[in-house]
Coordinates of C-alpha atoms in Angstrom, one line a residue:
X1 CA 19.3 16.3 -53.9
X2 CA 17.6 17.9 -51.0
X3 CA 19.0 19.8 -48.3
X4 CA 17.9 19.4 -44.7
X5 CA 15.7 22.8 -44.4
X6 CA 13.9 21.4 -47.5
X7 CA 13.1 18.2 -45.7
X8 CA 11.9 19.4 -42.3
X9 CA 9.1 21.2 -44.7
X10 CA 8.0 18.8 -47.4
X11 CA 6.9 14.8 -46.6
X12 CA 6.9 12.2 -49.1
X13 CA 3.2 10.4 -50.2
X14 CA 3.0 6.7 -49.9
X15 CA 0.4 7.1 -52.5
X16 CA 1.2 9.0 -55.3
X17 CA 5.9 9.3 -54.6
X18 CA 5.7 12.8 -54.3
X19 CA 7.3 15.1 -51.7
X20 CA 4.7 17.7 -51.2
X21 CA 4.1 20.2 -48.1
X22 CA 3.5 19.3 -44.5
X23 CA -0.1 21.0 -45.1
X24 CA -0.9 18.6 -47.6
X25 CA -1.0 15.6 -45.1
X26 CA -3.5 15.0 -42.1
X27 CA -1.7 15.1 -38.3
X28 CA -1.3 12.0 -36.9
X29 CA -2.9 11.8 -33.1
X30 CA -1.7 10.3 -29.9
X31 CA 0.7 10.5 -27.3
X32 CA 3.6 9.6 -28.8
X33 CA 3.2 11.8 -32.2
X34 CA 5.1 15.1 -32.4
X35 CA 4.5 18.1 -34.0
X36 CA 5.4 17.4 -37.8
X37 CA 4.3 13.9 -37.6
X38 CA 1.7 13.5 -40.4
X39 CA -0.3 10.7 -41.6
X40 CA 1.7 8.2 -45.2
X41 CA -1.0 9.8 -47.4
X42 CA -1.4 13.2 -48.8
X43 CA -5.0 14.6 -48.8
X44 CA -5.6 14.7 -52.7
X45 CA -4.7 11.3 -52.5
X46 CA -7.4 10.3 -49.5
X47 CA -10.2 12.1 -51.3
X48 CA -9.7 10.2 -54.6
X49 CA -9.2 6.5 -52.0
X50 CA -12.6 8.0 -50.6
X51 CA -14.4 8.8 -54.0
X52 CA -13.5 5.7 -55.5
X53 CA -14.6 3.6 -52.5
X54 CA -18.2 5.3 -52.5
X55 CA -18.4 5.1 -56.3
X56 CA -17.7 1.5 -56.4
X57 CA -20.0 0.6 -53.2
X58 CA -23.1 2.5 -55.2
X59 CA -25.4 0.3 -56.6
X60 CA -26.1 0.6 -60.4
X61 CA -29.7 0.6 -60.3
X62 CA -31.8 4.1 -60.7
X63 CA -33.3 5.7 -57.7
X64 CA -36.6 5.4 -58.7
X65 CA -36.3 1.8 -58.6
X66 CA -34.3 2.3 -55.2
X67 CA -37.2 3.8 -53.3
X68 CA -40.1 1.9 -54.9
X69 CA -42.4 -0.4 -51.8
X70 CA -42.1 -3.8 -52.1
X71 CA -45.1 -5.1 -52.4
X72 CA -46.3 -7.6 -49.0
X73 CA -48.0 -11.2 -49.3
X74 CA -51.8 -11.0 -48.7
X75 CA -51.3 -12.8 -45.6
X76 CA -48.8 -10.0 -44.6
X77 CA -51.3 -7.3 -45.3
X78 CA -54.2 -8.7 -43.4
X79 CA -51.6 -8.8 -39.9
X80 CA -50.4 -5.7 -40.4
X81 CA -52.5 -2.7 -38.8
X82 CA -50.4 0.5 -38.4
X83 CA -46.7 1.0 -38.8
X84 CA -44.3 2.4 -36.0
X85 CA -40.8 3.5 -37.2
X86 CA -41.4 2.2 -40.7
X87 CA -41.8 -1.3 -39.5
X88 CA -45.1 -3.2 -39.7
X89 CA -46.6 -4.2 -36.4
X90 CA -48.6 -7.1 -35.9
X91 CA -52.3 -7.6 -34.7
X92 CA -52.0 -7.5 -30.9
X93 CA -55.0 -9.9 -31.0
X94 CA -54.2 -12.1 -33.4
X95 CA -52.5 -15.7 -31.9
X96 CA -52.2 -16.9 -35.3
X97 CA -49.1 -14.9 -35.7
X98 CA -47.0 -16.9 -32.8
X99 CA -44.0 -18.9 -33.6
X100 CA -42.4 -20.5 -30.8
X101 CA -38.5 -19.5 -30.6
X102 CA -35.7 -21.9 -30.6
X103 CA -36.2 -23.2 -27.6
X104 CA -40.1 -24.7 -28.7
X105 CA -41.2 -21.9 -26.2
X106 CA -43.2 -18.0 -26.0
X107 CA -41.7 -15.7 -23.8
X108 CA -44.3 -14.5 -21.5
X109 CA -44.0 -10.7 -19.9
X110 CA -46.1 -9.0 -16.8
X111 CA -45.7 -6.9 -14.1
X112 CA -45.8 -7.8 -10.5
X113 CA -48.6 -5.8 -7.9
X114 CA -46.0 -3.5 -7.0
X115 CA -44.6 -2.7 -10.6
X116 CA -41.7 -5.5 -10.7
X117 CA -41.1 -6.4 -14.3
X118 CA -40.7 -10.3 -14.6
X119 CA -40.9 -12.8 -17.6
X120 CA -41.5 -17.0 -18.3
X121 CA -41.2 -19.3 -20.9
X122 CA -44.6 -20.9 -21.5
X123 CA -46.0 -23.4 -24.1
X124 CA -47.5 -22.5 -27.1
X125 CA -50.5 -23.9 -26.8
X126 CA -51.2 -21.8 -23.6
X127 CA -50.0 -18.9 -25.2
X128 CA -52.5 -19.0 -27.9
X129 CA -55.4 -19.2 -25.2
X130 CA -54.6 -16.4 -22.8
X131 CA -54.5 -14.3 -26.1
X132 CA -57.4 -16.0 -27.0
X133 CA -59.4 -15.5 -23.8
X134 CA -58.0 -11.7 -23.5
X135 CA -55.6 -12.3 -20.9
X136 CA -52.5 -11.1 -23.1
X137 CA -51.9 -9.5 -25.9
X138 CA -48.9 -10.4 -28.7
X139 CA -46.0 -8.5 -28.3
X140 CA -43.6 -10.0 -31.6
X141 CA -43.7 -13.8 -33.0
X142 CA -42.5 -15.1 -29.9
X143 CA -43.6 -12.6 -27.1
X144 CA -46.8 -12.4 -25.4
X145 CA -47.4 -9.2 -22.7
X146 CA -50.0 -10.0 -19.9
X147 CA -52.4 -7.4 -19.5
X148 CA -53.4 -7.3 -16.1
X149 CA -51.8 -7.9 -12.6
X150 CA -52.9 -10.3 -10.1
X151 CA -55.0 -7.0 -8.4
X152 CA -56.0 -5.6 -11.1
X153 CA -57.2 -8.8 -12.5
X154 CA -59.6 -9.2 -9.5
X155 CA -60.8 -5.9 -9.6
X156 CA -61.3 -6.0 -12.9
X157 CA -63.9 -8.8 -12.8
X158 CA -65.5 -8.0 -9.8
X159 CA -66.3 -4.5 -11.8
X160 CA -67.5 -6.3 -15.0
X161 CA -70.0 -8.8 -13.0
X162 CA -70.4 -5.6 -10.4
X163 CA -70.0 -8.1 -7.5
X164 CA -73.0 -9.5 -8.1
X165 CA -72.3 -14.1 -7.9
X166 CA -72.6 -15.3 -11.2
X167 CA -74.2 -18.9 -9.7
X168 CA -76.8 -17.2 -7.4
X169 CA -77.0 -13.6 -7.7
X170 CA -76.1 -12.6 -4.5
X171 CA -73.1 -10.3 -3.6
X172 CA -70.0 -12.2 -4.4
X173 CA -66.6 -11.0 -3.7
X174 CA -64.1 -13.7 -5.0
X175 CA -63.0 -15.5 -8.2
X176 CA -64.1 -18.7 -9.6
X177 CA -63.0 -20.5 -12.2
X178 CA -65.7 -22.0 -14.9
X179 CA -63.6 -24.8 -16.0
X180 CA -61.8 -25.8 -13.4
X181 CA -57.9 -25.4 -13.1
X182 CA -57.4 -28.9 -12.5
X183 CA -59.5 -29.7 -15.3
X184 CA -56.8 -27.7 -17.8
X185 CA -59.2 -24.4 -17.2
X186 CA -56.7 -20.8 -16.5
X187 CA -56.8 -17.6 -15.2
X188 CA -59.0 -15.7 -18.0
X189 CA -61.4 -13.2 -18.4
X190 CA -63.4 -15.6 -20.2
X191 CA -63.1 -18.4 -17.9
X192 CA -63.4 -16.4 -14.3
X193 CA -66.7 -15.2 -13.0
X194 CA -67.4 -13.2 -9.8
X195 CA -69.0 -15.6 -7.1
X196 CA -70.0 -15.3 -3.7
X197 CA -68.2 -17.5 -1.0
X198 CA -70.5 -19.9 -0.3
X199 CA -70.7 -21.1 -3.9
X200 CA -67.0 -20.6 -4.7
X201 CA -66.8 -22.8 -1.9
X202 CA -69.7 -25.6 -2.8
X203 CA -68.6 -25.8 -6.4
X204 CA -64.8 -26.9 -5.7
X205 CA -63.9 -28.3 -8.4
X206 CA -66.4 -29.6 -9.9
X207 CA -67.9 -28.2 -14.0
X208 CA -70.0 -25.4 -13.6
X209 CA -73.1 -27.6 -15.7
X210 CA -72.3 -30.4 -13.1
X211 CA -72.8 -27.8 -10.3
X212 CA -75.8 -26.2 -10.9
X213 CA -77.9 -29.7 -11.6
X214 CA -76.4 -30.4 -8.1
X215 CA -78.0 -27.5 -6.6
X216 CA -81.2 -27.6 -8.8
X217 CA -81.7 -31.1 -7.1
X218 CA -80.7 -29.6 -3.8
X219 CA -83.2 -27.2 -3.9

């Protein structure tokens, strides 16, 4: 039987019933543990625990089968454009790629004149046209990014038709809308045009075909 000197130097493993040295066990931490307190398992015994845990967690399959691509569906390969982090990234132009989340919605995502980040659920169907017209681009599946501000909008298509109206040819200075907004028309590259204020103002509402026989007669 042991004496007490013998004690204070050796521990006994949980693991394998052996008394072995102090050294051979890992200090417990915290405020409570003391000098000679150790952990219940000596440290041969947690190195063969460890080994046998990564062993058995290995899959059996070589590593040349391990590291082989996968090969991606057709449809998959025509989407995908560059990669980013090893992860395929989708056609920023392409709306077929949209599914609407769980909510039947796209998330919509823009910035404010001065900067301010904001976002909006939107339908789908409207989704698909401001990609369509160039007024966002796809961010994932279910996120669209707006790619201009209200400003930069504006100045944007004054540039493009270099303030010049698109009905009469004068100088124009504000937006019109081709299709109408309260005929389902939006806020689109496609569908705006620079115009001058007199015919911004003489067109209202009405179609842009429906407009200019009204001024053809006029004139």
């Amino acid at each position: 039987m042991m004496d007490a000197a013998e004690q204070t130097m050796l521990k006994y493993c949980n693991y394998c019933k052996e008394y072995k040295p102090l050294a051979g066990f890992q200090r417990r931490t915290g405020r409570k543990s003391g000098p000679l307190s150790r952990r219940g398992a000596c440290r041969d015994c947690r190195h063969h625990k460890n080994q046998a845990a990564a062993d058995k967690s290995a899959p059996d399959r070589p590593q040349a089968e391990k590291t082989a691509p996968r090969a991606l569906p057709v449809s998959m390969e025509r989407r995908q454009l560059t990669t980013k982090g090893g992860r395929a990234q989708l056609n920023p132009d392409d709306a077929a790629a949209l599914r609407p989340n769980r909510n039947g919605m796209i998330r919509l995502r823009g910035k404010t004149d001065k900067g301010r980040r904001w976002n909006q659920e939107i339908d789908p169907e409207l989704a698909v046209t401001l990609v369509k017209e160039h007024m966002a681009v796809v961010v994932n599946r279910s996120t669209i990014r707006r790619l201009y501000t209200n400003r930069e909008f504006r100045r944007y298509i004054m540039m493009r038709d270099k303030y010049t109206c698109y009905f009469c040819g004068n100088y124009g200075d504000t937006l019109d809308h081709l299709l109408p907004r309260a005929k389902g028309g939006h806020t689109t590259p496609v569908n705006c045009v620079c115009a001058c204020n007199e015919c911004n103002q003489s067109k209202a509402d009405r179609d842009v075909d429906e407009f200019i026989r009204e001024s053809v007669r006029l004139t």
